[in-house]
Amino acid sequence: MPKGKVAVITGASRGIGRSIALALAAEGAKIVAVDVDQAATEAMVAEVRQLGVEAIAVVGNVTVAVDTEKMIDAAVAAFGRVDILVNNAGITRDGLLLRMKEEDWDAVLNVNLKGAFLCTRAVAKVMTKQRFGRIINIASVVGQMGNVGQANYCASKAGLMGLTKSNARELAKRNITVNAVAPGFIATAMTDALPEKVRDELTAQIPLERLGTPEDIANAVVFLAAERSGYVTGQVLAVNGGMYM
Ligand code: NAI
């Protein structure tokens, strides 16, 4: 369990990222919460501190290389090390292929895929020196299945799985594991935006007959972040209620 470990979580201010931060804090990890939304991140960090755990908020954009360097520097300045990185920041800009704007393609690939690359590159320097690290990328079931209207998002999440496996191979000799969690449909702001009919149709495709919760995803992240999960690397852990097997 990550007691005394230092965890950097991107997109930590709400939704799945917030749950991940709270779950790692509950296990005793010190939290570095990164997000573009300053007020929400500071509120989240206040919640973490109420658990009696040290935490800092870092305002940063994962698509900007200097921001990613700064967030890792801030973590090291505050806590001396970084043991866990969770690349959770993600966006959608849905649209059918024929109508998809180039800027929507670029925005999604930038945050979801390039952001994970930049954060991983920044943290890998620290983890390599420590000879310990746990990197966890939040992918998606639709990166495995595809989805109508989400060519950009599905491509970014499938790309994230390739990045996960490549980085797992490169960093293994330094005792750094790299894994992905592929959530199914999770009840958050992202899925609240779907019309009720669409949500009902989605639920009908899930053997466990419910949307997932952010805590379902956080539990999987806690497992992969644990010291005792050190023989698991390059994997995509599906947490999707059985909707894709
Ligand atoms: P959300 O939209 O509630 O939260 C995303 C967070 O990322 C926000 O706090 C936002 O401010 C932050 N963020 C966005 N762009 C950023 C940037 N450039 N730099 C730093 N922070 C940035 O989303 P949710 O639902 O919590 O999703 C979290 C992750 O889980 C995403 O990667 C998403 O693709 C993935 N996911 C979500 C599913 C769902 O059903 N909600 C299903 C599968 C995957």
mmCIF file of N, CA, C and O in Angstrom, residues 56-142:
data_model
loop_
_atom_site.group_PDB
_atom_site.id
_atom_site.type_symbol
_atom_site.label_atom_id
_atom_site.label_comp_id
_atom_site.label_asym_id
_atom_site.label_seq_id
_atom_site.Cartn_x
_atom_site.Cartn_y
_atom_site.Cartn_z
ATOM 1 N N ILE A 56 -0.641 19.090 -1.873
ATOM 2 C CA ILE A 56 -0.493 20.416 -2.488
ATOM 3 C C ILE A 56 -1.267 20.458 -3.799
ATOM 4 O O ILE A 56 -1.451 19.426 -4.458
ATOM 5 N N ALA A 57 -1.705 21.671 -4.139
ATOM 6 C CA ALA A 57 -2.380 21.892 -5.422
ATOM 7 C C ALA A 57 -1.382 22.541 -6.376
ATOM 8 O O ALA A 57 -0.669 23.466 -5.984
ATOM 9 N N VAL A 58 -1.322 22.035 -7.602
ATOM 10 C CA VAL A 58 -0.460 22.641 -8.614
ATOM 11 C C VAL A 58 -1.322 22.943 -9.835
ATOM 12 O O VAL A 58 -1.954 22.038 -10.394
ATOM 13 N N VAL A 59 -1.366 24.219 -10.212
ATOM 14 C CA VAL A 59 -2.121 24.583 -11.410
ATOM 15 C C VAL A 59 -1.212 24.363 -12.605
ATOM 16 O O VAL A 59 -0.103 24.896 -12.661
ATOM 17 N N GLY A 60 -1.659 23.522 -13.519
ATOM 18 C CA GLY A 60 -0.821 23.234 -14.678
ATOM 19 C C GLY A 60 -1.617 22.581 -15.774
ATOM 20 O O GLY A 60 -2.635 21.928 -15.516
ATOM 21 N N ASN A 61 -1.131 22.797 -16.988
ATOM 22 C CA ASN A 61 -1.776 22.232 -18.172
ATOM 23 C C ASN A 61 -0.881 21.114 -18.700
ATOM 24 O O ASN A 61 0.288 21.359 -19.046
ATOM 25 N N VAL A 62 -1.427 19.909 -18.781
ATOM 26 C CA VAL A 62 -0.596 18.754 -19.165
ATOM 27 C C VAL A 62 -0.109 18.818 -20.616
ATOM 28 O O VAL A 62 0.779 18.066 -20.997
ATOM 29 N N THR A 63 -0.683 19.711 -21.406
ATOM 30 C CA THR A 63 -0.242 19.804 -22.809
ATOM 31 C C THR A 63 0.960 20.745 -22.969
ATOM 32 O O THR A 63 1.485 20.888 -24.066
ATOM 33 N N VAL A 64 1.356 21.390 -21.877
ATOM 34 C CA VAL A 64 2.451 22.368 -21.947
ATOM 35 C C VAL A 64 3.678 21.776 -21.250
ATOM 36 O O VAL A 64 3.658 21.544 -20.030
ATOM 37 N N ALA A 65 4.739 21.542 -22.016
ATOM 38 C CA ALA A 65 5.910 20.827 -21.474
ATOM 39 C C ALA A 65 6.465 21.489 -20.220
ATOM 40 O O ALA A 65 6.751 20.800 -19.233
ATOM 41 N N VAL A 66 6.591 22.830 -20.227
ATOM 42 C CA VAL A 66 7.171 23.480 -19.033
ATOM 43 C C VAL A 66 6.261 23.302 -17.812
ATOM 44 O O VAL A 66 6.754 23.178 -16.689
ATOM 45 N N ASP A 67 4.972 23.261 -18.025
ATOM 46 C CA ASP A 67 4.048 23.012 -16.897
ATOM 47 C C ASP A 67 4.293 21.618 -16.304
ATOM 48 O O ASP A 67 4.259 21.438 -15.080
ATOM 49 N N THR A 68 4.504 20.648 -17.194
ATOM 50 C CA THR A 68 4.677 19.273 -16.683
ATOM 51 C C THR A 68 5.990 19.164 -15.904
ATOM 52 O O THR A 68 6.053 18.467 -14.894
ATOM 53 N N GLU A 69 7.024 19.868 -16.358
ATOM 54 C CA GLU A 69 8.297 19.885 -15.605
ATOM 55 C C GLU A 69 8.069 20.545 -14.244
ATOM 56 O O GLU A 69 8.534 20.065 -13.215
ATOM 57 N N LYS A 70 7.293 21.664 -14.277
ATOM 58 C CA LYS A 70 7.061 22.407 -13.030
ATOM 59 C C LYS A 70 6.265 21.590 -12.020
ATOM 60 O O LYS A 70 6.481 21.684 -10.819
ATOM 61 N N MET A 71 5.296 20.796 -12.518
ATOM 62 C CA MET A 71 4.483 20.037 -11.552
ATOM 63 C C MET A 71 5.321 18.959 -10.859
ATOM 64 O O MET A 71 5.154 18.718 -9.654
ATOM 65 N N ILE A 72 6.230 18.369 -11.605
ATOM 66 C CA ILE A 72 7.093 17.349 -10.984
ATOM 67 C C ILE A 72 8.101 18.034 -10.052
ATOM 68 O O ILE A 72 8.347 17.561 -8.932
ATOM 69 N N ASP A 73 8.637 19.188 -10.474
ATOM 70 C CA ASP A 73 9.548 19.945 -9.603
ATOM 71 C C ASP A 73 8.841 20.335 -8.300
ATOM 72 O O ASP A 73 9.437 20.269 -7.221
ATOM 73 N N ALA A 74 7.581 20.762 -8.413
ATOM 74 C CA ALA A 74 6.827 21.166 -7.221
ATOM 75 C C ALA A 74 6.637 19.983 -6.272
ATOM 76 O O ALA A 74 6.734 20.129 -5.043
ATOM 77 N N ALA A 75 6.384 18.810 -6.839
ATOM 78 C CA ALA A 75 6.205 17.605 -6.018
ATOM 79 C C ALA A 75 7.497 17.276 -5.284
ATOM 80 O O ALA A 75 7.490 16.997 -4.073
ATOM 81 N N VAL A 76 8.619 17.348 -6.002
ATOM 82 C CA VAL A 76 9.914 17.021 -5.395
ATOM 83 C C VAL A 76 10.268 18.076 -4.341
ATOM 84 O O VAL A 76 10.757 17.740 -3.255
ATOM 85 N N ALA A 77 9.971 19.364 -4.644
ATOM 86 C CA ALA A 77 10.279 20.424 -3.675
ATOM 87 C C ALA A 77 9.475 20.221 -2.391
ATOM 88 O O ALA A 77 9.983 20.421 -1.282
ATOM 89 N N ALA A 78 8.226 19.797 -2.524
ATOM 90 C CA ALA A 78 7.364 19.647 -1.345
ATOM 91 C C ALA A 78 7.665 18.371 -0.573
ATOM 92 O O ALA A 78 7.676 18.373 0.665
ATOM 93 N N PHE A 79 7.895 17.270 -1.297
ATOM 94 C CA PHE A 79 7.931 15.960 -0.620
ATOM 95 C C PHE A 79 9.196 15.131 -0.879
ATOM 96 O O PHE A 79 9.303 14.011 -0.397
ATOM 97 N N GLY A 80 10.089 15.660 -1.727
ATOM 98 C CA GLY A 80 11.385 15.000 -1.919
ATOM 99 C C GLY A 80 11.442 13.880 -2.936
ATOM 100 O O GLY A 80 12.522 13.408 -3.290
ATOM 101 N N ARG A 81 10.292 13.419 -3.428
ATOM 102 C CA ARG A 81 10.269 12.313 -4.375
ATOM 103 C C ARG A 81 8.907 12.216 -5.060
ATOM 104 O O ARG A 81 7.954 12.898 -4.661
ATOM 105 N N VAL A 82 8.817 11.387 -6.085
ATOM 106 C CA VAL A 82 7.512 11.071 -6.689
ATOM 107 C C VAL A 82 7.484 9.561 -6.928
ATOM 108 O O VAL A 82 8.316 9.035 -7.671
ATOM 109 N N ASP A 83 6.552 8.892 -6.301
ATOM 110 C CA ASP A 83 6.463 7.435 -6.448
ATOM 111 C C ASP A 83 5.407 7.013 -7.448
ATOM 112 O O ASP A 83 5.533 5.961 -8.077
ATOM 113 N N ILE A 84 4.335 7.804 -7.544
ATOM 114 C CA ILE A 84 3.168 7.397 -8.342
ATOM 115 C C ILE A 84 2.767 8.568 -9.234
ATOM 116 O O ILE A 84 2.670 9.706 -8.762
ATOM 117 N N LEU A 85 2.567 8.296 -10.512
ATOM 118 C CA LEU A 85 1.973 9.300 -11.415
ATOM 119 C C LEU A 85 0.701 8.688 -12.000
ATOM 120 O O LEU A 85 0.740 7.587 -12.563
ATOM 121 N N VAL A 86 -0.404 9.402 -11.881
ATOM 122 C CA VAL A 86 -1.643 8.958 -12.525
ATOM 123 C C VAL A 86 -1.998 9.975 -13.610
ATOM 124 O O VAL A 86 -2.335 11.132 -13.315
ATOM 125 N N ASN A 87 -1.888 9.547 -14.855
ATOM 126 C CA ASN A 87 -2.259 10.401 -15.990
ATOM 127 C C ASN A 87 -3.756 10.239 -16.232
ATOM 128 O O ASN A 87 -4.202 9.327 -16.925
ATOM 129 N N ASN A 88 -4.506 11.145 -15.595
ATOM 130 C CA ASN A 88 -5.971 11.049 -15.620
ATOM 131 C C ASN A 88 -6.623 12.187 -16.406
ATOM 132 O O ASN A 88 -7.760 12.036 -16.874
ATOM 133 N N ALA A 89 -5.937 13.324 -16.557
ATOM 134 C CA ALA A 89 -6.555 14.472 -17.250
ATOM 135 C C ALA A 89 -7.017 14.029 -18.632
ATOM 136 O O ALA A 89 -6.261 13.387 -19.368
ATOM 137 N N GLY A 90 -8.250 14.360 -18.966
ATOM 138 C CA GLY A 90 -8.770 13.957 -20.273
ATOM 139 C C GLY A 90 -9.963 14.806 -20.657
ATOM 140 O O GLY A 90 -10.648 15.347 -19.787
ATOM 141 N N ILE A 91 -10.164 14.932 -21.951
ATOM 142 C CA ILE A 91 -11.315 15.699 -22.455
ATOM 143 C C ILE A 91 -11.972 14.939 -23.608
ATOM 144 O O ILE A 91 -11.376 14.027 -24.181
ATOM 145 N N THR A 92 -13.197 15.337 -23.917
ATOM 146 C CA THR A 92 -13.869 14.848 -25.136
ATOM 147 C C THR A 92 -14.255 16.050 -25.997
ATOM 148 O O THR A 92 -14.530 17.141 -25.464
ATOM 149 N N ARG A 93 -14.241 15.851 -27.299
ATOM 150 C CA ARG A 93 -14.795 16.823 -28.261
ATOM 151 C C ARG A 93 -15.459 15.960 -29.335
ATOM 152 O O ARG A 93 -14.893 15.745 -30.385
ATOM 153 N N ASP A 94 -16.659 15.433 -28.995
ATOM 154 C CA ASP A 94 -17.287 14.419 -29.849
ATOM 155 C C ASP A 94 -17.857 15.011 -31.128
ATOM 156 O O ASP A 94 -18.295 16.167 -31.158
ATOM 157 N N GLY A 95 -17.902 14.180 -32.161
ATOM 158 C CA GLY A 95 -18.518 14.575 -33.426
ATOM 159 C C GLY A 95 -18.309 13.466 -34.442
ATOM 160 O O GLY A 95 -17.321 12.715 -34.355
ATOM 161 N N LEU A 96 -19.251 13.343 -35.356
ATOM 162 C CA LEU A 96 -19.096 12.307 -36.391
ATOM 163 C C LEU A 96 -17.892 12.643 -37.267
ATOM 164 O O LEU A 96 -17.577 13.819 -37.492
ATOM 165 N N LEU A 97 -17.254 11.600 -37.747
ATOM 166 C CA LEU A 97 -16.001 11.742 -38.493
ATOM 167 C C LEU A 97 -16.062 12.797 -39.595
ATOM 168 O O LEU A 97 -15.181 13.657 -39.699
ATOM 169 N N LEU A 98 -17.125 12.731 -40.409
ATOM 170 C CA LEU A 98 -17.186 13.631 -41.567
ATOM 171 C C LEU A 98 -17.299 15.095 -41.159
ATOM 172 O O LEU A 98 -16.962 15.977 -41.933
ATOM 173 N N ARG A 99 -17.773 15.313 -39.925
ATOM 174 C CA ARG A 99 -17.952 16.688 -39.471
ATOM 175 C C ARG A 99 -16.915 17.095 -38.431
ATOM 176 O O ARG A 99 -16.962 18.210 -37.924
ATOM 177 N N MET A 100 -16.028 16.170 -38.092
ATOM 178 C CA MET A 100 -15.091 16.479 -37.001
ATOM 179 C C MET A 100 -14.091 17.550 -37.422
ATOM 180 O O MET A 100 -13.438 17.442 -38.448
ATOM 181 N N LYS A 101 -14.013 18.564 -36.605
ATOM 182 C CA LYS A 101 -13.084 19.662 -36.901
ATOM 183 C C LYS A 101 -11.659 19.260 -36.525
ATOM 184 O O LYS A 101 -11.441 18.590 -35.516
ATOM 185 N N GLU A 102 -10.740 19.742 -37.324
ATOM 186 C CA GLU A 102 -9.333 19.438 -37.071
ATOM 187 C C GLU A 102 -8.924 19.901 -35.664
ATOM 188 O O GLU A 102 -8.163 19.208 -34.976
ATOM 189 N N GLU A 103 -9.465 21.048 -35.251
ATOM 190 C CA GLU A 103 -9.068 21.544 -33.921
ATOM 191 C C GLU A 103 -9.595 20.636 -32.798
ATOM 192 O O GLU A 103 -8.969 20.538 -31.737
ATOM 193 N N ASP A 104 -10.733 19.963 -33.051
ATOM 194 C CA ASP A 104 -11.249 19.042 -32.046
ATOM 195 C C ASP A 104 -10.398 17.768 -31.980
ATOM 196 O O ASP A 104 -10.206 17.180 -30.908
ATOM 197 N N TRP A 105 -9.933 17.335 -33.147
ATOM 198 C CA TRP A 105 -8.988 16.203 -33.178
ATOM 199 C C TRP A 105 -7.739 16.566 -32.370
ATOM 200 O O TRP A 105 -7.323 15.837 -31.466
ATOM 201 N N ASP A 106 -7.159 17.727 -32.685
ATOM 202 C CA ASP A 106 -5.897 18.129 -32.048
ATOM 203 C C ASP A 106 -6.049 18.320 -30.542
ATOM 204 O O ASP A 106 -5.186 17.888 -29.762
ATOM 205 N N ALA A 107 -7.158 18.954 -30.133
ATOM 206 C CA ALA A 107 -7.348 19.232 -28.700
ATOM 207 C C ALA A 107 -7.381 17.931 -27.905
ATOM 208 O O ALA A 107 -6.728 17.809 -26.854
ATOM 209 N N VAL A 108 -8.123 16.949 -28.400
ATOM 210 C CA VAL A 108 -8.282 15.684 -27.671
ATOM 211 C C VAL A 108 -6.971 14.890 -27.660
ATOM 212 O O VAL A 108 -6.553 14.374 -26.609
ATOM 213 N N LEU A 109 -6.318 14.810 -28.815
ATOM 214 C CA LEU A 109 -5.038 14.085 -28.850
ATOM 215 C C LEU A 109 -3.998 14.774 -27.955
ATOM 216 O O LEU A 109 -3.187 14.104 -27.305
ATOM 217 N N ASN A 110 -4.045 16.097 -27.921
ATOM 218 C CA ASN A 110 -3.078 16.846 -27.111
ATOM 219 C C ASN A 110 -3.230 16.559 -25.631
ATOM 220 O O ASN A 110 -2.253 16.261 -24.954
ATOM 221 N N VAL A 111 -4.446 16.685 -25.117
ATOM 222 C CA VAL A 111 -4.640 16.479 -23.677
ATOM 223 C C VAL A 111 -4.473 14.996 -23.331
ATOM 224 O O VAL A 111 -3.691 14.626 -22.446
ATOM 225 N N ASN A 112 -5.202 14.139 -24.042
ATOM 226 C CA ASN A 112 -5.302 12.742 -23.604
ATOM 227 C C ASN A 112 -4.033 11.939 -23.872
ATOM 228 O O ASN A 112 -3.704 11.037 -23.101
ATOM 229 N N LEU A 113 -3.333 12.249 -24.959
ATOM 230 C CA LEU A 113 -2.177 11.421 -25.315
ATOM 231 C C LEU A 113 -0.853 12.162 -25.116
ATOM 232 O O LEU A 113 0.021 11.698 -24.399
ATOM 233 N N LYS A 114 -0.727 13.338 -25.740
ATOM 234 C CA LYS A 114 0.526 14.085 -25.572
ATOM 235 C C LYS A 114 0.726 14.476 -24.109
ATOM 236 O O LYS A 114 1.847 14.441 -23.597
ATOM 237 N N GLY A 115 -0.377 14.813 -23.423
ATOM 238 C CA GLY A 115 -0.282 15.178 -22.003
ATOM 239 C C GLY A 115 0.333 14.042 -21.184
ATOM 240 O O GLY A 115 1.196 14.276 -20.333
ATOM 241 N N ALA A 116 -0.097 12.825 -21.453
ATOM 242 C CA ALA A 116 0.445 11.670 -20.710
ATOM 243 C C ALA A 116 1.918 11.469 -21.048
ATOM 244 O O ALA A 116 2.736 11.165 -20.166
ATOM 245 N N PHE A 117 2.265 11.653 -22.322
ATOM 246 C CA PHE A 117 3.679 11.543 -22.722
ATOM 247 C C PHE A 117 4.528 12.571 -21.971
ATOM 248 O O PHE A 117 5.572 12.234 -21.393
ATOM 249 N N LEU A 118 4.076 13.835 -21.957
ATOM 250 C CA LEU A 118 4.879 14.897 -21.335
ATOM 251 C C LEU A 118 5.037 14.671 -19.826
ATOM 252 O O LEU A 118 6.137 14.824 -19.279
ATOM 253 N N CYS A 119 3.947 14.306 -19.165
ATOM 254 C CA CYS A 119 4.016 14.074 -17.712
ATOM 255 C C CYS A 119 4.910 12.878 -17.399
ATOM 256 O O CYS A 119 5.680 12.898 -16.425
ATOM 257 N N THR A 120 4.818 11.838 -18.233
ATOM 258 C CA THR A 120 5.637 10.644 -18.004
ATOM 259 C C THR A 120 7.111 10.968 -18.232
ATOM 260 O O THR A 120 7.978 10.555 -17.449
ATOM 261 N N ARG A 121 7.388 11.719 -19.288
ATOM 262 C CA ARG A 121 8.782 12.090 -19.562
ATOM 263 C C ARG A 121 9.357 12.879 -18.384
ATOM 264 O O ARG A 121 10.495 12.660 -17.969
ATOM 265 N N ALA A 122 8.544 13.797 -17.850
ATOM 266 C CA ALA A 122 9.016 14.622 -16.733
ATOM 267 C C ALA A 122 9.260 13.780 -15.473
ATOM 268 O O ALA A 122 10.274 13.946 -14.794
ATOM 269 N N VAL A 123 8.349 12.851 -15.182
ATOM 270 C CA VAL A 123 8.482 12.091 -13.923
ATOM 271 C C VAL A 123 9.516 10.984 -14.047
ATOM 272 O O VAL A 123 10.103 10.555 -13.046
ATOM 273 N N ALA A 124 9.750 10.514 -15.261
ATOM 274 C CA ALA A 124 10.651 9.366 -15.455
ATOM 275 C C ALA A 124 12.065 9.692 -14.980
ATOM 276 O O ALA A 124 12.774 8.819 -14.480
ATOM 277 N N LYS A 125 12.460 10.964 -15.104
ATOM 278 C CA LYS A 125 13.810 11.349 -14.649
ATOM 279 C C LYS A 125 13.944 11.106 -13.147
ATOM 280 O O LYS A 125 14.948 10.584 -12.675
ATOM 281 N N VAL A 126 12.901 11.503 -12.410
ATOM 282 C CA VAL A 126 12.922 11.348 -10.950
ATOM 283 C C VAL A 126 12.816 9.876 -10.571
ATOM 284 O O VAL A 126 13.582 9.364 -9.746
ATOM 285 N N MET A 127 11.889 9.165 -11.201
ATOM 286 C CA MET A 127 11.664 7.763 -10.837
ATOM 287 C C MET A 127 12.873 6.896 -11.199
ATOM 288 O O MET A 127 13.186 5.934 -10.498
ATOM 289 N N THR A 128 13.541 7.243 -12.297
ATOM 290 C CA THR A 128 14.723 6.487 -12.721
ATOM 291 C C THR A 128 15.812 6.577 -11.655
ATOM 292 O O THR A 128 16.430 5.575 -11.296
ATOM 293 N N LYS A 129 16.003 7.793 -11.128
ATOM 294 C CA LYS A 129 17.029 7.974 -10.075
ATOM 295 C C LYS A 129 16.647 7.211 -8.808
ATOM 296 O O LYS A 129 17.491 6.648 -8.138
ATOM 297 N N GLN A 130 15.337 7.223 -8.496
ATOM 298 C CA GLN A 130 14.854 6.530 -7.289
ATOM 299 C C GLN A 130 14.880 5.014 -7.429
ATOM 300 O O GLN A 130 14.794 4.295 -6.464
ATOM 301 N N ARG A 131 14.865 4.577 -8.703
ATOM 302 C CA ARG A 131 14.685 3.150 -9.009
ATOM 303 C C ARG A 131 13.388 2.608 -8.394
ATOM 304 O O ARG A 131 13.312 1.488 -7.893
ATOM 305 N N PHE A 132 12.370 3.446 -8.478
ATOM 306 C CA PHE A 132 11.019 2.994 -8.090
ATOM 307 C C PHE A 132 10.004 3.918 -8.741
ATOM 308 O O PHE A 132 10.174 5.140 -8.750
ATOM 309 N N GLY A 133 8.961 3.338 -9.255
ATOM 310 C CA GLY A 133 7.872 4.162 -9.766
ATOM 311 C C GLY A 133 6.678 3.334 -10.182
ATOM 312 O O GLY A 133 6.784 2.153 -10.523
ATOM 313 N N ARG A 134 5.524 3.991 -10.095
ATOM 314 C CA ARG A 134 4.265 3.385 -10.550
ATOM 315 C C ARG A 134 3.572 4.429 -11.427
ATOM 316 O O ARG A 134 3.178 5.489 -10.906
ATOM 317 N N ILE A 135 3.440 4.151 -12.714
ATOM 318 C CA ILE A 135 2.757 5.083 -13.615
ATOM 319 C C ILE A 135 1.467 4.412 -14.085
ATOM 320 O O ILE A 135 1.486 3.261 -14.544
ATOM 321 N N ILE A 136 0.370 5.133 -13.945
ATOM 322 C CA ILE A 136 -0.940 4.562 -14.283
ATOM 323 C C ILE A 136 -1.666 5.536 -15.209
ATOM 324 O O ILE A 136 -1.863 6.708 -14.870
ATOM 325 N N ASN A 137 -2.011 5.045 -16.386
ATOM 326 C CA ASN A 137 -2.680 5.871 -17.398
ATOM 327 C C ASN A 137 -4.168 5.523 -17.446
ATOM 328 O O ASN A 137 -4.523 4.340 -17.518
ATOM 329 N N ILE A 138 -5.021 6.535 -17.402
ATOM 330 C CA ILE A 138 -6.457 6.275 -17.451
ATOM 331 C C ILE A 138 -6.913 6.306 -18.915
ATOM 332 O O ILE A 138 -6.987 7.363 -19.544
ATOM 333 N N ALA A 139 -7.150 5.109 -19.435
ATOM 334 C CA ALA A 139 -7.570 4.948 -20.833
ATOM 335 C C ALA A 139 -9.093 4.929 -20.879
ATOM 336 O O ALA A 139 -9.753 5.685 -20.154
ATOM 337 N N SER A 140 -9.681 4.053 -21.700
ATOM 338 C CA SER A 140 -11.143 3.939 -21.764
ATOM 339 C C SER A 140 -11.524 2.686 -22.531
ATOM 340 O O SER A 140 -10.819 2.274 -23.454
ATOM 341 N N VAL A 141 -12.669 2.140 -22.166
ATOM 342 C CA VAL A 141 -13.198 0.980 -22.907
ATOM 343 C C VAL A 141 -13.376 1.305 -24.402
ATOM 344 O O VAL A 141 -13.198 0.444 -25.255
ATOM 345 N N VAL A 142 -13.681 2.554 -24.704
ATOM 346 C CA VAL A 142 -13.905 2.879 -26.120
ATOM 347 C C VAL A 142 -12.597 2.910 -26.912
ATOM 348 O O VAL A 142 -12.614 2.821 -28.140
#
